[in-house]
Amino acid sequence: MAWEMLISTVDVRQGDCSLIIAENEQTSQRRSMLIDAGTQDFAETVHDYVDLRLPQGHTLDHMLVSTYSEEHYEGLLCMLWADNMHRVAEVIAEVATREAALGTSDKQQAACAAAGAYAACFGGYDMTGGQAGVTGWVANQAATIRAQADTRATLNAAIASGHTGVAANLNAAPPLNPVLTNLQRVAQAVAFAAGDDAWYTFDDEGFPNGNAPQATLDEVRKGIRDSVLTELLKEAPPGARFETGGAYATTNIIDNGTVGDNGPGPRQAAIAAARWMVDAAAGAVFIAGRPARAPGVARTVTRLTPPNLGAEILWNSGPHPVPAPAGAPGVFLVATEGNVWHTTQTFTGAVSVSQTDGLGMVVRFNDYFHYTGGDLPWAGSELVATAVTTYGLPNPQGGQPLPPATKIASFKCGVHGDDAGTSDAFLNTARPAVAFISSGKVIDPLQLSQSPSQKIVDRLHDNALIQRIYLTHCDYPRTYRPGGNAPRRPVPGGKATVCGDNSATDNTQHVRGHVFITISAIGATAPVAFVVTYKASDGSAIFDRIYVP
């Protein structure tokens, strides 16, 4: 099987989120990129979608922030925070399991696990580049903890003796490594979770009296990690209270570092948000509102500035950059900081909240091109369309540039379908067949901006080359689409489809408006053909075959 690609537009209501996956099953080559993730309210939704699309055991390669506006970056930030919580739980579980293995009775095992977990919260863990010797650090109390555990009448009492026994030694010695949490109530909850799970797993595996084999210790470690994580997530920031499984432990973070709104206040807020992302990439998280850091986290951060215009970033960025394999899909940077690839012209835009500094990308797969520009205004998108259809993108393999695009077959409308995002000039130059709109109800008491705008719907509908318009959500009545909860197929004479059930209530029964393109190497060769998939209001899958003459 040759190369294939999936481009998803994920339903995050009034936000942006795209997932790009390129893979070749024959050669086991694969790269993935998540562009934005909506507000913090949709971080778990996006994680669940990424988890669904990536094969088991594969982690996400890149997270890209197109602009530091909350409906773009917050979800990514919360996904990193949640992943860092997973790492903290792993560190605690490692110490707790090692201590529990010293016990020779079920009460000793539980007490020692609690002691190790409690110690880890206050810096008693080993890490590369840090001080070692956790077992030695608690050795002064270890024998006493084990002896006292056997005298306790109940398991809970044994667990309590474990973490209170080690506390005295912790107070007498400086932390070995940075404290994970110094809140006693959190550390106690973690200790009880570790002790209880250690007792249960050792007993369930048939080793309540010690001498457990490595396979059993691995099960104990996993169980403790999951139980500890359950306690920690109660103290995580809103939007970050979910399990990631460590899916983003090695993810590369891509941004330009300074994207934001006009004016000193918003711009300063955007720069601060960029710093939060960098800190989260390095392991920062908040436990019960207090800053903490997950040990051993070493994600990379890639900053894209005008000199990087034209660079292929799906393959050739991050911790393991390589030229995109021959014939593989690629993602090219075509706009950043108001500049566009292959032109000296800069742009600004008449957007209500200007994000002209954002990142714009073109996906290229043989003769198929897709454009996504976040909140870039129409002035930037017009320059991109002109450049990409006039000049060939750089060849990742070297040598002569690739052929220019004859058309950009699909694109995501800028600014959530606002009139400022997509112009007639862009459509006439790019000549797309399919448009995607990611929109929802605007959190604005005056409702001055209602996306998508009727002008954009009309503009897309009136363009002769546009075959289909896919919306992830739509809260406002628009011509050429059903109203209320009517069927989602296009009305007679219309081109627009609202994916999912368009429910005003966001819950687990809601059929989300995720929509995605799948395209093969054959389909990506002119004449281009691909399939667009989404769910109807009843949850059934709909497949639209698109042919681009």
Coordinates of C-alpha atoms in Angstrom, one line a residue:
M1 CA 0.0 0.0 0.0
A2 CA 1.4 3.4 -0.9
W3 CA 1.0 6.7 0.9
E4 CA -2.3 7.8 2.3
M5 CA -3.4 10.9 4.2
L6 CA -6.2 12.0 6.5
I7 CA -7.1 15.6 7.2
S8 CA -9.7 16.1 9.9
T9 CA -11.6 19.2 11.0
V10 CA -12.5 18.5 14.6
D11 CA -15.7 19.9 16.0
V12 CA -14.7 22.3 18.8
R13 CA -17.6 24.7 18.2
Q14 CA -16.3 28.4 18.0
G15 CA -12.7 27.3 17.7
D16 CA -10.2 25.7 15.4
C17 CA -8.7 22.2 15.3
S18 CA -7.3 20.1 12.5
L19 CA -5.5 16.7 12.6
I20 CA -3.2 15.7 9.7
I21 CA -1.9 12.1 9.5
A22 CA 0.3 10.8 6.7
E23 CA 1.2 7.2 6.6
N24 CA 2.6 4.4 4.6
E25 CA 1.7 1.0 6.0
Q26 CA 4.1 -0.9 3.8
T27 CA 7.1 1.0 5.1
S28 CA 5.7 1.8 8.6
Q29 CA 6.4 5.5 8.1
R30 CA 4.0 7.9 9.7
R31 CA 3.8 11.5 10.8
S32 CA 1.0 13.4 12.5
M33 CA 0.3 17.0 13.3
L34 CA -2.5 18.6 15.4
I35 CA -3.2 22.2 14.5
D36 CA -4.9 24.0 17.4
A37 CA -7.5 22.4 19.8
G38 CA -10.2 24.9 20.5
T39 CA -10.7 26.3 24.0
Q40 CA -10.0 24.4 27.2
D41 CA -13.5 23.0 27.2
F42 CA -12.6 20.9 24.2
A43 CA -9.2 19.5 25.2
E44 CA -10.5 16.1 26.2
T45 CA -12.7 16.0 23.1
V46 CA -9.7 16.6 20.9
H47 CA -7.6 14.1 22.8
D48 CA -10.3 11.4 22.4
Y49 CA -10.3 12.2 18.6
V50 CA -6.5 12.0 18.3
D51 CA -6.5 8.7 20.3
L52 CA -9.1 7.3 17.9
R53 CA -7.2 8.2 14.8
L54 CA -3.6 7.3 15.8
P55 CA -2.7 3.6 15.9
Q56 CA -2.3 2.1 19.3
G57 CA 1.2 2.8 20.7
H58 CA 1.9 5.8 18.4
T59 CA 2.3 9.2 19.9
L60 CA 1.5 12.5 18.3
D61 CA 4.5 14.0 16.4
H62 CA 3.5 17.7 16.4
M63 CA 1.2 20.2 18.0
L64 CA 1.0 23.5 16.1
V65 CA -0.4 26.7 17.5
S66 CA -1.7 28.8 14.5
T67 CA -2.4 31.8 16.8
Y68 CA -2.4 32.6 20.5
S69 CA -6.1 33.3 20.6
E70 CA -7.9 31.3 23.3
E71 CA -10.1 29.3 20.8
H72 CA -6.9 28.0 19.2
Y73 CA -4.3 27.4 21.8
E74 CA -6.1 26.7 25.1
G75 CA -7.0 23.1 24.2
L76 CA -3.4 22.3 23.3
L77 CA -2.2 23.8 26.6
C78 CA -4.6 21.7 28.6
M79 CA -3.6 18.5 26.7
L80 CA 0.0 19.2 27.7
W81 CA -0.9 19.8 31.3
A82 CA -2.9 16.6 31.4
D83 CA 0.0 14.7 29.9
N84 CA 2.3 16.2 32.4
M85 CA 0.0 14.9 35.2
H86 CA 0.4 11.4 33.7
R87 CA 4.1 11.8 34.0
V88 CA 3.9 12.9 37.6
A89 CA 1.8 9.9 38.4
E90 CA 4.4 7.6 36.7
V91 CA 7.2 9.0 38.8
I92 CA 5.2 8.5 42.0
A93 CA 4.2 5.0 41.0
E94 CA 7.8 4.1 40.3
V95 CA 8.9 5.0 43.8
A96 CA 5.8 3.5 45.5
T97 CA 6.3 0.2 43.6
R98 CA 10.0 -0.1 44.5
E99 CA 9.2 0.5 48.2
A100 CA 6.3 -1.8 48.2
A101 CA 8.5 -4.6 46.8
L102 CA 10.4 -4.6 50.1
G103 CA 7.4 -5.7 52.1
T104 CA 6.9 -9.3 53.2
S105 CA 3.3 -9.0 54.2
D106 CA 0.2 -7.4 52.7
K107 CA 0.2 -4.7 55.3
Q108 CA 3.9 -4.0 54.8
Q109 CA 3.5 -3.8 51.1
A110 CA 0.6 -1.3 51.4
A111 CA 2.5 0.8 54.0
C112 CA 5.7 0.9 52.0
A113 CA 3.8 1.9 48.8
A114 CA 2.2 4.7 50.7
A115 CA 5.5 5.8 52.2
G116 CA 7.1 5.8 48.7
A117 CA 4.3 7.8 47.2
Y118 CA 4.3 10.3 49.9
A119 CA 8.0 10.7 49.7
A120 CA 7.9 11.2 46.0
C121 CA 5.4 14.0 46.3
F122 CA 8.0 15.9 48.4
G123 CA 10.9 15.3 46.0
G124 CA 11.9 11.7 47.0
Y125 CA 12.3 10.2 43.6
D126 CA 15.2 9.5 41.2
M127 CA 15.6 11.2 37.9
T128 CA 18.2 11.6 35.2
G129 CA 20.5 14.5 36.2
G130 CA 19.0 14.6 39.7
Q131 CA 20.1 13.1 43.0
A132 CA 19.6 9.3 43.4
G133 CA 19.1 7.2 46.4
V134 CA 15.4 7.3 47.2
T135 CA 15.5 4.0 49.0
G136 CA 18.5 5.2 51.1
W137 CA 16.7 8.4 51.9
V138 CA 13.8 6.6 53.6
A139 CA 16.0 3.9 55.0
N140 CA 16.1 5.4 58.4
Q141 CA 12.4 4.8 58.7
A142 CA 11.9 1.8 56.3
A143 CA 12.4 -0.9 59.0
T144 CA 10.2 0.9 61.4
I145 CA 7.5 1.4 58.8
R146 CA 7.4 -2.3 58.0
A147 CA 7.5 -3.3 61.7
Q148 CA 4.7 -0.9 62.6
A149 CA 2.5 -1.9 59.6
D150 CA 2.2 -5.5 60.9
T151 CA 0.9 -4.3 64.3
R152 CA -1.9 -2.3 62.8
A153 CA -5.4 -3.7 63.0
T154 CA -6.6 -2.7 59.6
L155 CA -5.2 -2.1 56.1
N156 CA -6.1 1.6 56.3
A157 CA -4.2 2.0 59.5
A158 CA -1.2 0.3 58.0
I159 CA -1.3 2.7 55.1
A160 CA -1.5 5.6 57.4
S161 CA 1.5 4.4 59.4
G162 CA 3.4 4.3 56.2
H163 CA 3.1 7.9 55.1
T164 CA 3.2 9.3 58.6
G165 CA 6.3 7.2 59.3
V166 CA 8.2 8.6 56.4
A167 CA 7.1 12.1 57.0
A168 CA 9.4 12.5 60.0
N169 CA 12.4 11.6 57.9
L170 CA 11.3 14.0 55.1
N171 CA 11.2 16.9 57.5
A172 CA 14.7 16.1 58.6
A173 CA 16.3 16.1 55.2
P174 CA 16.2 18.5 52.2
P175 CA 14.3 17.3 49.1
L176 CA 16.3 15.1 46.7
N177 CA 14.6 16.7 43.7
P178 CA 12.0 19.4 42.9
V179 CA 8.8 18.9 45.0
L180 CA 5.8 17.6 43.0
T181 CA 3.3 18.9 45.6
N182 CA 3.9 20.1 49.1
L183 CA 0.2 20.1 49.9
Q184 CA -0.2 17.6 52.7
R185 CA -3.8 16.7 51.8
V186 CA -2.9 15.9 48.2
A187 CA 0.1 13.9 49.3
Q188 CA -2.0 11.9 51.8
A189 CA -4.6 11.2 49.2
V190 CA -1.9 10.0 46.8
A191 CA -0.3 7.8 49.5
F192 CA -3.6 6.2 50.3
A193 CA -4.4 5.5 46.7
A194 CA -0.9 4.0 46.2
G195 CA -1.1 1.8 49.3
D196 CA -4.6 0.6 48.6
D197 CA -3.8 -0.3 45.0
A198 CA -0.5 -2.1 46.0
W199 CA -2.4 -4.3 48.5
Y200 CA -5.1 -5.2 45.9
T201 CA -2.7 -6.0 43.1
F202 CA -0.2 -8.0 45.1
D203 CA -3.1 -10.0 46.5
D204 CA -4.8 -10.4 43.1
E205 CA -1.5 -11.6 41.5
G206 CA -0.9 -14.1 44.4
F207 CA 2.1 -12.4 46.0
P208 CA 0.8 -10.9 49.3
N209 CA 4.0 -12.0 51.2
G210 CA 6.7 -10.6 48.9
N211 CA 9.1 -12.0 46.3
A212 CA 6.9 -10.9 43.4
P213 CA 8.3 -11.4 39.9
Q214 CA 8.9 -8.5 37.6
A215 CA 5.6 -9.1 35.7
T216 CA 3.7 -8.6 38.9
L217 CA 5.7 -5.5 39.8
D218 CA 4.8 -4.1 36.4
E219 CA 1.1 -4.7 37.1
V220 CA 1.5 -3.0 40.5
R221 CA 3.2 0.0 39.0
K222 CA 0.5 0.4 36.4
G223 CA -2.3 0.1 39.0
I224 CA -0.7 2.5 41.4
R225 CA -0.1 5.0 38.5
D226 CA -3.7 4.9 37.5
S227 CA -5.0 5.2 41.1
V228 CA -2.6 8.1 41.8
L229 CA -3.5 9.8 38.6
T230 CA -7.2 9.7 39.5
E231 CA -6.3 11.6 42.7
L232 CA -4.1 14.1 40.9
L233 CA -6.6 14.9 38.2
K234 CA -9.0 16.1 40.8
E235 CA -6.4 18.8 41.5
A236 CA -5.6 19.6 37.8
P237 CA -6.5 22.8 36.1
P238 CA -10.0 22.9 34.5
G239 CA -9.8 21.4 31.0
A240 CA -6.9 19.2 31.9
R241 CA -8.7 16.6 34.1
F242 CA -8.3 13.5 31.8
E243 CA -5.9 10.7 31.1
T244 CA -3.7 10.9 28.1
G245 CA -1.7 7.7 28.5
G246 CA 1.5 9.7 27.9
A247 CA 0.5 10.3 24.2
Y248 CA 2.3 13.6 24.1
A249 CA 5.4 12.8 26.0
T250 CA 7.6 13.4 22.9
T251 CA 5.4 15.8 20.9
N252 CA 7.1 18.7 19.2
I253 CA 5.4 22.1 19.8
I254 CA 5.3 24.5 16.8
D255 CA 4.5 28.2 17.0
N256 CA 6.0 31.6 16.3
G257 CA 6.0 32.7 19.9
T258 CA 4.4 36.1 19.7
V259 CA 1.1 35.8 17.8
G260 CA -1.8 37.8 19.4
D261 CA -4.3 40.6 19.1
N262 CA -3.5 44.1 18.3
G263 CA -2.8 46.5 21.2
P264 CA -0.3 46.3 24.1
G265 CA -2.7 44.5 26.5
P266 CA -3.8 41.6 24.2
R267 CA -0.3 41.3 22.7
Q268 CA 1.2 41.0 26.1
A269 CA -1.4 38.3 26.9
A270 CA -0.5 36.4 23.8
I271 CA 3.2 36.5 24.6
A272 CA 2.3 35.2 28.1
A273 CA 0.3 32.4 26.5
A274 CA 3.3 31.5 24.4
R275 CA 5.4 31.2 27.5
W276 CA 2.8 29.0 29.1
M277 CA 3.0 26.6 26.1
V278 CA 6.8 26.5 26.3
D279 CA 6.7 25.9 30.1
A280 CA 4.1 23.1 29.6
A281 CA 6.3 21.6 26.9
A282 CA 9.1 21.4 29.5
G283 CA 6.8 19.7 32.1
A284 CA 5.1 22.6 33.9
V285 CA 1.7 21.9 35.4
F286 CA -0.5 23.1 38.3
I287 CA -1.5 20.8 41.1
A288 CA -4.2 22.3 43.3
G289 CA -3.4 25.7 41.8
R290 CA 0.3 25.5 42.7
P291 CA 3.0 25.3 40.1
A292 CA 4.7 21.9 39.7
R293 CA 6.9 20.3 37.1
A294 CA 6.8 16.8 35.7
P295 CA 10.3 15.2 36.0
G296 CA 12.1 14.0 32.9
V297 CA 9.9 15.8 30.3
A298 CA 11.9 16.9 27.3
R299 CA 9.6 17.9 24.5
T300 CA 11.1 20.1 21.7
V301 CA 9.8 23.6 20.7
T302 CA 10.1 24.8 17.1
R303 CA 9.6 28.5 16.4
L304 CA 8.6 29.5 12.9
T305 CA 9.6 33.0 11.7
P306 CA 9.7 34.6 8.2
P307 CA 13.1 33.0 7.3
N308 CA 11.3 29.6 7.6
L309 CA 8.7 30.4 4.9
G310 CA 8.6 27.5 2.4
A311 CA 9.9 25.0 4.9
E312 CA 8.3 21.5 5.1
I313 CA 7.4 21.0 8.7
L314 CA 5.5 17.7 9.0
W315 CA 8.7 15.7 8.5
N316 CA 11.6 18.1 8.7
S317 CA 11.0 19.6 12.2
G318 CA 11.0 18.5 15.8
P319 CA 13.4 16.1 17.6
H320 CA 13.9 13.8 14.5
P321 CA 13.8 16.0 11.4
V322 CA 14.2 14.2 8.1
P323 CA 13.4 15.3 4.5
A324 CA 9.9 14.2 3.6
P325 CA 10.1 10.8 1.9
A326 CA 9.6 10.8 -1.8
G327 CA 5.9 10.8 -2.6
A328 CA 4.9 11.4 0.9
P329 CA 2.4 14.2 1.9
G330 CA 4.0 17.3 3.3
V331 CA 3.0 20.4 5.3
F332 CA 4.6 23.7 4.2
L333 CA 4.7 26.9 6.1
V334 CA 3.4 29.7 3.8
A335 CA 2.5 32.5 6.1
T336 CA 3.8 33.9 9.4
E337 CA 4.1 37.3 11.1
G338 CA 2.2 39.0 8.2
N339 CA 4.6 37.6 5.6
V340 CA 3.8 35.1 2.8
W341 CA 6.1 32.7 1.0
H342 CA 7.6 33.9 -2.3
T343 CA 6.4 37.5 -2.1
T344 CA 7.7 40.6 -0.5
Q345 CA 4.2 41.9 0.2
T346 CA 3.1 41.9 3.7
F347 CA -0.5 42.1 4.8
T348 CA -2.9 43.3 7.5
G349 CA -6.6 42.6 7.8
A350 CA -9.9 44.2 8.8
V351 CA -10.6 41.5 11.3
S352 CA -12.4 42.4 14.5
V353 CA -9.6 40.7 16.5
S354 CA -6.5 40.8 14.3
Q355 CA -4.3 37.7 14.2
T356 CA -2.5 38.6 11.0
D357 CA 0.8 37.3 12.6
G358 CA -0.5 33.7 12.7
L359 CA 0.7 30.7 10.8
G360 CA -0.7 29.6 7.5
M361 CA 0.0 26.1 6.1
V362 CA -0.4 24.4 2.7
V363 CA -0.7 20.6 2.7
R364 CA 0.7 19.0 -0.5
F365 CA 0.2 15.4 -1.6
N366 CA 1.2 15.0 -5.3
D367 CA -1.3 17.1 -7.2
Y368 CA -3.6 17.6 -4.2
F369 CA -3.3 20.8 -2.2
H370 CA -5.2 21.8 1.0
Y371 CA -4.9 25.2 2.8
T372 CA -5.5 26.1 6.4
G373 CA -4.7 29.5 7.8
G374 CA -6.3 29.7 11.2
D375 CA -7.4 33.3 11.7
L376 CA -5.5 34.8 8.9
P377 CA -7.5 37.5 7.1
W378 CA -8.4 37.3 3.4
A379 CA -5.5 39.6 2.5
G380 CA -3.1 37.0 3.6
S381 CA -5.0 34.1 2.1
E382 CA -5.1 35.8 -1.3
L383 CA -1.3 36.2 -1.3
V384 CA -1.0 32.5 -0.3
A385 CA -3.2 31.4 -3.1
T386 CA -1.4 33.5 -5.7
A387 CA 2.0 32.2 -4.5
V388 CA 1.1 28.6 -4.4
T389 CA -0.5 28.6 -7.8
T390 CA 2.3 30.6 -9.4
Y391 CA 5.4 29.0 -7.9
G392 CA 6.4 25.5 -7.0
L393 CA 7.0 24.6 -3.4
P394 CA 10.5 23.6 -2.4
N395 CA 11.3 20.0 -3.1
P396 CA 12.0 18.3 0.2
Q397 CA 14.3 15.9 -1.7
G398 CA 16.3 18.8 -3.1
G399 CA 16.7 19.9 -6.7
Q400 CA 14.2 21.8 -8.7
P401 CA 11.0 23.1 -7.1
L402 CA 7.8 21.0 -7.2
P403 CA 5.2 21.9 -9.8
P404 CA 2.9 24.8 -8.7
A405 CA -0.7 24.0 -7.8
T406 CA -3.3 24.1 -10.6
K407 CA -5.8 24.5 -7.8
I408 CA -6.1 24.2 -4.0
A409 CA -8.7 21.5 -3.9
S410 CA -9.9 22.0 -0.3
F411 CA -9.4 24.6 2.4
K412 CA -10.7 25.6 5.8
C413 CA -12.3 29.0 5.8
G414 CA -10.4 31.6 7.9
V415 CA -11.7 33.2 11.0
H416 CA -14.4 30.6 11.6
G417 CA -16.3 31.5 8.5
D418 CA -16.3 35.3 9.2
D419 CA -16.6 37.6 6.2
A420 CA -13.0 38.8 6.9
G421 CA -11.5 35.3 6.3
T422 CA -12.3 34.3 2.7
S423 CA -12.7 36.6 -0.4
D424 CA -13.8 36.1 -3.9
A425 CA -10.3 36.8 -5.1
F426 CA -9.0 33.9 -3.0
L427 CA -11.7 31.5 -4.4
N428 CA -11.0 32.6 -8.0
T429 CA -7.3 32.0 -7.6
A430 CA -7.3 28.9 -5.5
R431 CA -10.3 27.3 -7.3
P432 CA -11.3 24.9 -4.5
A433 CA -13.9 22.2 -4.7
V434 CA -14.6 21.8 -1.0
A435 CA -14.7 24.3 1.9
F436 CA -14.7 23.5 5.7
I437 CA -16.0 25.9 8.3
S438 CA -15.3 25.4 12.0
S439 CA -17.8 27.5 14.0
G440 CA -20.2 27.7 16.9
K441 CA -21.9 30.2 19.1
V442 CA -19.8 33.3 19.8
I443 CA -19.4 34.1 23.5
D444 CA -20.3 37.7 23.0
P445 CA -23.3 39.4 24.7
L446 CA -23.8 41.7 21.8
Q447 CA -23.5 38.9 19.2
L448 CA -21.7 41.3 16.9
S449 CA -20.0 38.3 15.1
Q450 CA -22.1 35.3 14.2
S451 CA -20.1 32.7 12.4
P452 CA -20.4 31.6 9.7
S453 CA -21.6 34.9 8.2
Q454 CA -24.3 34.8 5.6
K455 CA -21.9 36.6 3.2
I456 CA -19.5 33.7 3.4
V457 CA -22.2 31.1 2.9
D458 CA -23.5 33.1 -0.2
R459 CA -19.9 33.6 -1.5
L460 CA -19.1 29.9 -1.3
H461 CA -22.5 28.9 -2.7
D462 CA -22.3 31.3 -5.6
N463 CA -18.8 30.1 -6.6
A464 CA -19.3 27.7 -9.5
L465 CA -16.3 25.5 -8.6
I466 CA -17.3 24.9 -5.0
Q467 CA -19.0 21.5 -4.8
R468 CA -19.6 21.1 -1.1
I469 CA -19.4 23.2 2.1
Y470 CA -19.0 21.3 5.4
L471 CA -19.8 23.0 8.8
T472 CA -18.8 21.4 12.1
H473 CA -21.6 23.3 13.8
C474 CA -24.0 26.3 13.1
D475 CA -26.0 28.1 15.7
Y476 CA -27.5 30.8 13.5
P477 CA -30.1 30.5 10.7
R478 CA -28.4 30.6 7.3
T479 CA -29.8 30.3 3.8
Y480 CA -28.8 27.1 2.0
R481 CA -28.8 25.1 5.1
P482 CA -31.5 23.4 7.2
G483 CA -32.7 25.3 10.3
G484 CA -33.1 24.0 13.8
N485 CA -32.7 20.2 14.1
A486 CA -33.9 19.4 10.5
P487 CA -31.9 16.9 8.4
R488 CA -28.4 17.9 7.7
R489 CA -28.2 17.1 4.0
P490 CA -28.1 20.2 1.7
V491 CA -31.4 21.9 1.0
P492 CA -32.5 21.9 -2.6
G493 CA -30.1 24.0 -4.6
G494 CA -27.7 24.2 -1.7
K495 CA -24.2 22.9 -1.1
A496 CA -23.9 23.2 2.7
T497 CA -24.0 20.4 5.2
V498 CA -23.9 20.7 9.0
C499 CA -22.2 17.6 10.3
G500 CA -23.3 15.7 13.4
D501 CA -26.5 16.6 15.2
N502 CA -25.8 20.3 15.7
S503 CA -27.1 20.0 19.2
A504 CA -27.1 23.1 21.5
T505 CA -26.3 20.7 24.4
D506 CA -22.7 19.5 24.6
N507 CA -22.8 16.1 26.3
T508 CA -21.7 12.5 25.7
Q509 CA -24.8 11.8 23.7
H510 CA -24.0 14.6 21.3
V511 CA -23.1 13.5 17.8
R512 CA -20.2 15.8 17.1
G513 CA -19.6 17.4 13.7
H514 CA -16.1 16.0 13.1
V515 CA -15.4 15.7 9.3
F516 CA -12.4 14.3 7.5
I517 CA -10.8 13.8 4.2
T518 CA -9.1 10.6 3.2
I519 CA -7.0 10.5 0.1
S520 CA -4.7 7.9 -1.4
A521 CA -1.6 8.4 -3.6
I522 CA -3.7 7.5 -6.6
G523 CA -6.5 9.9 -5.6
A524 CA -3.9 12.6 -5.1
T525 CA -2.8 12.3 -8.7
A526 CA -4.7 14.5 -11.2
P527 CA -7.6 14.3 -11.7
V528 CA -7.8 14.5 -7.9
A529 CA -10.4 12.4 -6.0
F530 CA -11.0 12.0 -2.3
V531 CA -13.6 11.0 0.2
V532 CA -15.2 13.3 2.8
T533 CA -16.6 11.4 5.8
Y534 CA -18.8 12.7 8.6
K535 CA -21.7 11.6 10.8
A536 CA -25.4 12.3 10.3
S537 CA -27.6 13.5 13.2
D538 CA -28.4 9.8 14.0
G539 CA -24.7 8.9 14.2
S540 CA -24.6 7.0 10.9
A541 CA -21.6 7.6 8.7
I542 CA -21.9 9.6 5.5
F543 CA -19.4 9.3 2.7
D544 CA -19.2 11.9 0.0
R545 CA -16.9 11.2 -3.0
I546 CA -15.4 14.3 -4.4
Y547 CA -13.9 14.5 -7.9
V548 CA -11.9 17.6 -8.9
P549 CA -11.7 18.0 -12.6

